[in-house]
Amino acid sequence: MKKTTAILVFGLVPILSTFPFILSINNVLPYFPFYPIFDLSHSDSMRDVYGLWLFKQLLMKKICSTWTDFIFYPIGINLSLYLTQIFFLGLLSSLLSFVFSWITIYNILLLLAFWGIGYFTYCLARNAGLEKNIAIISGLSFQMSPWTYANVLSHLFVLWAVCGFILYAIALTSIISATKNQERVPWRYYLLGSFGFFLTFTTYVYFTIFIAIFSALVVIWYGCKSLKTWSMFLKNMFKLALLSIILVCPFLLIIFCYLHKAGTEVLAVPLSLANKWSVDLVSYFLPSEFNPIFKSWVFPIKQNFSGNVAIQSAFINPVILLFGVLGLLNSKNKIKSLWFLVFLLFFSLSLGPFLKINGHTYNLPLPYCLLHVLPIFQAIRDCSMMTGIAHLAMSILFGLGISAYYQRFLGKHKHFIMSILLFLGFILYVNYYFTYTTPNLSPGYKIIKNAPRDKTVLELPYDPYRYANFYAQMYHHKRLINGMGLRLSPFYNNYFEQIWQNILAIPKQTIAALNLGYIIVHKDGYNCKTTTSSLGQEIWSDKKISIFKVSSSGLNIKQYFLDFSSKEKTFAIFKGLSSPEISAETPPRTFRWSSEKKTEIWFYISPKDTQKINFLEIFVYPFVPPFRQTQVMTVFLNQYKIKSLNLEKKWTLYRLKVKDRLKPGLNKLSFEYSHVFRPCDYYSESKDDRTLAVAFDFLRLK
């Protein structure tokens, strides 16, 4: 079978198995039918479309910094990790954007990745010594697996990362073959492997951790199999690793700078979250809950599982499993032991830190717990992604099993052909489910399309833990206060709540401070009836959203005083402060502890008051454990250093001159601390593990 035939076969699968998706490629997107309800505006596919668009905007504006306040204004966000993951597809989509729309670009990239997963698996199977027609079947088994289809529905970057992983595996198995024969490894394999690493790193960076695990396993396996040429293999592996690191060196530098500033703890994933996003053991034996035949009994079972549809789409076709076992037992190919170990390792890691069976978590530690001890490996949040590597390994074993079966019944072609046809029919029947839809958005979004670009559009999503709507962000406004589809940290969830509380308590100050032009409120999340009068003029309303056009005219601020309570009377946004606390003294004092090494406060000054304010007063108390140094707090206003204060170990009022450092509108006040301490490290009776430095009672501008 010619290579062009293989390319054609794997190219037809994405088109035929998703038909008639190809006919509507310009105006629909694949999506997950989450239960009980699903809103396309919160899907990963919408997030990815927005990410591709954002990459081009930053590229056109020649923004070299990874920090931007284009979103989460005025706090902004560091995009180091996100832009690293979107770099390759961002460049590719930027070129395609001269011809196609963004939704079309997304779908083209999706179909290419869908094709690549099948064709590259075919190439990997050929590297394992399989004949062309059997390698085709091996490639189809992974291309049409439930895991692949689940990720086609909403995980574009994951699919491209898997393609990169397979390319790396092709290069590595080629190096194994050449080294065993004591031949010189052609440079094309080093280039292919390093490109696969680069593709994985710049599409879904966490998959490079899987490459590291896979490489370590291959090194150990090779050492056990061919000790005589092991040193030569290590040298070849070193060349591949060195070239791979050189290719991603600029991105590593960006990430290291970010981690140096933010701290490595930002990557640490708690075991509880990893357990939530891990695969239930029963999922490997349950077909899709959307299958028309099996859904009546599968759906009630899967409702007990944690995570979404993609996480629990781990089903291994019984036919594939059967032939995989046959391949392991009957094949004479020595590479079978490697792929069995790969399957076993990634299968066990996908189950997460603790065993889950039918929705119940048992206190039985699994191999992931050992992996979680290592610093970099703590970043693996979604254990279920390892299911893809397990399916890939099983596809190779399945091909080896088919090969053994084929050789055994070489003279009985009819039996072989009939078995393959039955298998293909079975895999299509059990694994197939594909849904797509036209974005179902409120017509009200068209109203803000021509809003002034210097205005800010605030969208209040129905749930701060969800992604905000994509279409409101696609309009080229100066700033947008809503999520871009990144996984929101507790800080950003708290940020949404701060904005909402400011809107309710001091709407005019908030509108003026953020230069708001329009506010979009989701009716299923907030009580619009109680806020209609305070938000401004309602210019659109339907069952989904209300849109308000707002104005800051008539603003009159009498005082600038922050009590650091839960309900402030002056606009402010906090970063690096814990929740309000009330002291036990009489009269009680309301205060907030700093929760990071740096605290930032954004507040608004009306133009007429800028020249009137001369001083900043802060009433603070330092946390200094016994036998520790004194606390030094450095104060900055709009990036200008005001003063470094040696704080006394009691509640003290400090008065600082800030005249000529204030500006009309939004101002940023920063406090940097010389030390942070955890109470639990110094007091045996304390369970407080926060990093504390200074407590704030009030802040006043005079």
mmCIF file of C-alpha atoms in Angstrom, residues 465-634:
data_model
loop_
_atom_site.group_PDB
_atom_site.id
_atom_site.type_symbol
_atom_site.label_atom_id
_atom_site.label_comp_id
_atom_site.label_asym_id
_atom_site.label_seq_id
_atom_site.Cartn_x
_atom_site.Cartn_y
_atom_site.Cartn_z
ATOM 1 C CA TYR A 465 -15.586 29.693 38.166
ATOM 2 C CA ARG A 466 -16.602 29.428 34.501
ATOM 3 C CA TYR A 467 -15.108 31.103 31.481
ATOM 4 C CA ALA A 468 -16.634 34.364 30.395
ATOM 5 C CA ASN A 469 -18.223 34.731 26.998
ATOM 6 C CA PHE A 470 -15.956 34.712 23.967
ATOM 7 C CA TYR A 471 -17.905 37.004 21.689
ATOM 8 C CA ALA A 472 -17.925 39.935 24.090
ATOM 9 C CA GLN A 473 -14.125 39.725 24.072
ATOM 10 C CA MET A 474 -13.728 39.589 20.305
ATOM 11 C CA TYR A 475 -14.655 43.237 19.894
ATOM 12 C CA HIS A 476 -11.601 45.460 19.819
ATOM 13 C CA HIS A 477 -12.136 47.446 22.972
ATOM 14 C CA LYS A 478 -9.337 49.032 24.921
ATOM 15 C CA ARG A 479 -9.784 46.722 27.884
ATOM 16 C CA LEU A 480 -12.021 43.828 28.826
ATOM 17 C CA ILE A 481 -12.836 42.810 32.355
ATOM 18 C CA ASN A 482 -13.620 39.145 32.078
ATOM 19 C CA GLY A 483 -11.969 35.743 31.783
ATOM 20 C CA MET A 484 -10.114 34.703 28.642
ATOM 21 C CA GLY A 485 -10.623 31.017 29.229
ATOM 22 C CA LEU A 486 -7.586 30.445 31.408
ATOM 23 C CA ARG A 487 -8.144 28.199 34.376
ATOM 24 C CA LEU A 488 -9.115 30.768 36.957
ATOM 25 C CA SER A 489 -7.106 30.784 40.157
ATOM 26 C CA PRO A 490 -8.776 31.684 43.483
ATOM 27 C CA PHE A 491 -7.370 35.188 43.072
ATOM 28 C CA TYR A 492 -9.206 35.765 39.809
ATOM 29 C CA ASN A 493 -12.393 34.259 41.187
ATOM 30 C CA ASN A 494 -12.073 36.705 44.067
ATOM 31 C CA TYR A 495 -11.378 39.464 41.557
ATOM 32 C CA PHE A 496 -14.755 38.897 39.885
ATOM 33 C CA GLU A 497 -16.455 39.104 43.267
ATOM 34 C CA GLN A 498 -14.608 42.331 44.137
ATOM 35 C CA ILE A 499 -15.796 43.944 40.910
ATOM 36 C CA TRP A 500 -19.370 42.852 41.547
ATOM 37 C CA GLN A 501 -19.350 44.122 45.145
ATOM 38 C CA ASN A 502 -18.009 47.482 43.955
ATOM 39 C CA ILE A 503 -20.729 47.656 41.296
ATOM 40 C CA LEU A 504 -23.429 47.079 43.912
ATOM 41 C CA ALA A 505 -22.036 49.337 46.645
ATOM 42 C CA ILE A 506 -20.524 52.252 44.696
ATOM 43 C CA PRO A 507 -21.613 51.973 41.060
ATOM 44 C CA LYS A 508 -20.616 55.490 39.967
ATOM 45 C CA GLN A 509 -17.114 55.194 41.420
ATOM 46 C CA THR A 510 -16.633 51.790 39.814
ATOM 47 C CA ILE A 511 -17.863 52.991 36.422
ATOM 48 C CA ALA A 512 -15.560 56.010 36.545
ATOM 49 C CA ALA A 513 -12.559 54.071 37.853
ATOM 50 C CA LEU A 514 -12.700 51.394 35.171
ATOM 51 C CA ASN A 515 -13.959 53.696 32.390
ATOM 52 C CA LEU A 516 -16.887 51.363 31.826
ATOM 53 C CA GLY A 517 -18.992 51.786 28.725
ATOM 54 C CA TYR A 518 -21.181 48.681 28.875
ATOM 55 C CA ILE A 519 -21.986 46.038 31.450
ATOM 56 C CA ILE A 520 -23.285 42.626 30.397
ATOM 57 C CA VAL A 521 -25.063 40.706 33.138
ATOM 58 C CA HIS A 522 -26.022 37.031 32.850
ATOM 59 C CA LYS A 523 -29.506 36.603 34.268
ATOM 60 C CA ASP A 524 -28.932 33.078 35.501
ATOM 61 C CA GLY A 525 -26.195 34.305 37.836
ATOM 62 C CA TYR A 526 -27.130 37.706 39.241
ATOM 63 C CA ASN A 527 -30.353 39.368 40.336
ATOM 64 C CA CYS A 528 -30.774 42.021 37.659
ATOM 65 C CA LYS A 529 -33.968 43.469 39.129
ATOM 66 C CA THR A 530 -32.142 44.812 42.164
ATOM 67 C CA THR A 531 -29.328 46.364 40.142
ATOM 68 C CA THR A 532 -31.085 47.852 37.105
ATOM 69 C CA SER A 533 -31.365 51.349 38.554
ATOM 70 C CA SER A 534 -27.766 51.477 39.790
ATOM 71 C CA LEU A 535 -26.041 50.128 36.687
ATOM 72 C CA GLY A 536 -27.378 52.637 34.187
ATOM 73 C CA GLN A 537 -29.707 52.507 31.216
ATOM 74 C CA GLU A 538 -30.794 49.033 30.166
ATOM 75 C CA ILE A 539 -30.564 48.907 26.372
ATOM 76 C CA TRP A 540 -31.131 45.180 25.833
ATOM 77 C CA SER A 541 -32.794 42.342 27.656
ATOM 78 C CA ASP A 542 -33.754 38.784 26.754
ATOM 79 C CA LYS A 543 -33.899 35.454 28.549
ATOM 80 C CA LYS A 544 -30.104 35.177 28.754
ATOM 81 C CA ILE A 545 -28.564 38.600 29.340
ATOM 82 C CA SER A 546 -29.172 42.240 30.150
ATOM 83 C CA ILE A 547 -26.933 44.953 28.693
ATOM 84 C CA PHE A 548 -26.536 48.307 30.417
ATOM 85 C CA LYS A 549 -25.033 51.451 28.934
ATOM 86 C CA VAL A 550 -23.408 53.332 31.776
ATOM 87 C CA SER A 551 -22.137 56.855 32.433
ATOM 88 C CA SER A 552 -20.005 58.303 35.230
ATOM 89 C CA SER A 553 -21.457 61.820 35.134
ATOM 90 C CA GLY A 554 -22.260 63.484 38.434
ATOM 91 C CA LEU A 555 -19.587 61.629 40.419
ATOM 92 C CA ASN A 556 -18.936 63.180 43.831
ATOM 93 C CA ILE A 557 -16.510 61.445 46.212
ATOM 94 C CA LYS A 558 -16.518 62.933 49.709
ATOM 95 C CA GLN A 559 -13.630 60.961 51.205
ATOM 96 C CA TYR A 560 -10.967 58.423 50.309
ATOM 97 C CA PHE A 561 -10.980 55.935 53.155
ATOM 98 C CA LEU A 562 -10.502 52.148 53.050
ATOM 99 C CA ASP A 563 -11.531 50.290 56.176
ATOM 100 C CA PHE A 564 -10.494 46.888 54.706
ATOM 101 C CA SER A 565 -13.882 45.473 55.488
ATOM 102 C CA SER A 566 -16.113 43.348 53.280
ATOM 103 C CA LYS A 567 -18.141 46.407 52.211
ATOM 104 C CA GLU A 568 -16.008 49.372 51.234
ATOM 105 C CA LYS A 569 -17.393 52.845 50.542
ATOM 106 C CA THR A 570 -14.506 53.774 48.235
ATOM 107 C CA PHE A 571 -13.653 51.920 45.032
ATOM 108 C CA ALA A 572 -10.721 49.556 45.479
ATOM 109 C CA ILE A 573 -9.441 46.264 44.134
ATOM 110 C CA PHE A 574 -7.091 44.209 46.283
ATOM 111 C CA LYS A 575 -4.426 41.666 45.366
ATOM 112 C CA GLY A 576 -2.393 39.915 48.031
ATOM 113 C CA LEU A 577 -4.813 40.451 50.923
ATOM 114 C CA SER A 578 -6.746 37.801 52.833
ATOM 115 C CA SER A 579 -10.404 38.015 53.814
ATOM 116 C CA PRO A 580 -11.496 40.557 56.472
ATOM 117 C CA GLU A 581 -11.049 39.538 60.101
ATOM 118 C CA ILE A 582 -12.412 41.017 63.352
ATOM 119 C CA SER A 583 -10.154 41.304 66.374
ATOM 120 C CA ALA A 584 -11.162 40.178 69.875
ATOM 121 C CA GLU A 585 -10.280 43.527 71.462
ATOM 122 C CA THR A 586 -12.752 46.186 72.548
ATOM 123 C CA PRO A 587 -13.835 47.948 70.473
ATOM 124 C CA PRO A 588 -13.384 45.288 67.755
ATOM 125 C CA ARG A 589 -11.066 46.116 64.866
ATOM 126 C CA THR A 590 -11.680 45.058 61.232
ATOM 127 C CA PHE A 591 -8.460 44.263 59.381
ATOM 128 C CA ARG A 592 -6.909 42.175 56.601
ATOM 129 C CA TRP A 593 -3.620 40.266 56.639
ATOM 130 C CA SER A 594 -1.333 40.390 53.640
ATOM 131 C CA SER A 595 -1.256 36.958 51.989
ATOM 132 C CA GLU A 596 1.721 37.316 49.635
ATOM 133 C CA LYS A 597 5.130 38.978 49.629
ATOM 134 C CA LYS A 598 3.557 41.903 47.800
ATOM 135 C CA THR A 599 0.194 43.600 48.255
ATOM 136 C CA GLU A 600 -1.365 45.753 45.535
ATOM 137 C CA ILE A 601 -4.348 48.097 45.838
ATOM 138 C CA TRP A 602 -6.009 49.935 42.935
ATOM 139 C CA PHE A 603 -8.115 52.978 43.848
ATOM 140 C CA TYR A 604 -9.759 55.839 42.001
ATOM 141 C CA ILE A 605 -9.058 59.578 42.366
ATOM 142 C CA SER A 606 -11.368 62.078 40.710
ATOM 143 C CA PRO A 607 -9.527 64.706 38.595
ATOM 144 C CA LYS A 608 -10.604 67.612 40.809
ATOM 145 C CA ASP A 609 -9.189 65.935 43.952
ATOM 146 C CA THR A 610 -5.762 65.039 42.560
ATOM 147 C CA GLN A 611 -4.116 68.304 43.589
ATOM 148 C CA LYS A 612 -5.910 68.490 46.927
ATOM 149 C CA ILE A 613 -4.504 65.260 48.390
ATOM 150 C CA ASN A 614 -1.113 65.533 50.075
ATOM 151 C CA PHE A 615 -0.749 62.563 52.421
ATOM 152 C CA LEU A 616 -1.351 58.819 52.668
ATOM 153 C CA GLU A 617 -2.138 57.447 56.128
ATOM 154 C CA ILE A 618 -1.947 53.720 56.873
ATOM 155 C CA PHE A 619 -2.628 51.973 60.182
ATOM 156 C CA VAL A 620 -0.759 48.640 60.228
ATOM 157 C CA TYR A 621 0.620 45.892 62.470
ATOM 158 C CA PRO A 622 3.550 43.624 61.465
ATOM 159 C CA PHE A 623 3.654 39.879 62.006
ATOM 160 C CA VAL A 624 7.135 39.094 63.379
ATOM 161 C CA PRO A 625 7.582 35.713 65.130
ATOM 162 C CA PRO A 626 9.819 35.409 68.214
ATOM 163 C CA PHE A 627 13.549 35.692 67.613
ATOM 164 C CA ARG A 628 13.025 36.940 64.054
ATOM 165 C CA GLN A 629 14.082 40.181 62.369
ATOM 166 C CA THR A 630 11.927 43.270 62.222
ATOM 167 C CA GLN A 631 9.567 43.750 59.285
ATOM 168 C CA VAL A 632 10.453 46.321 56.613
ATOM 169 C CA MET A 633 7.630 47.486 54.357
ATOM 170 C CA THR A 634 8.426 49.461 51.182
#
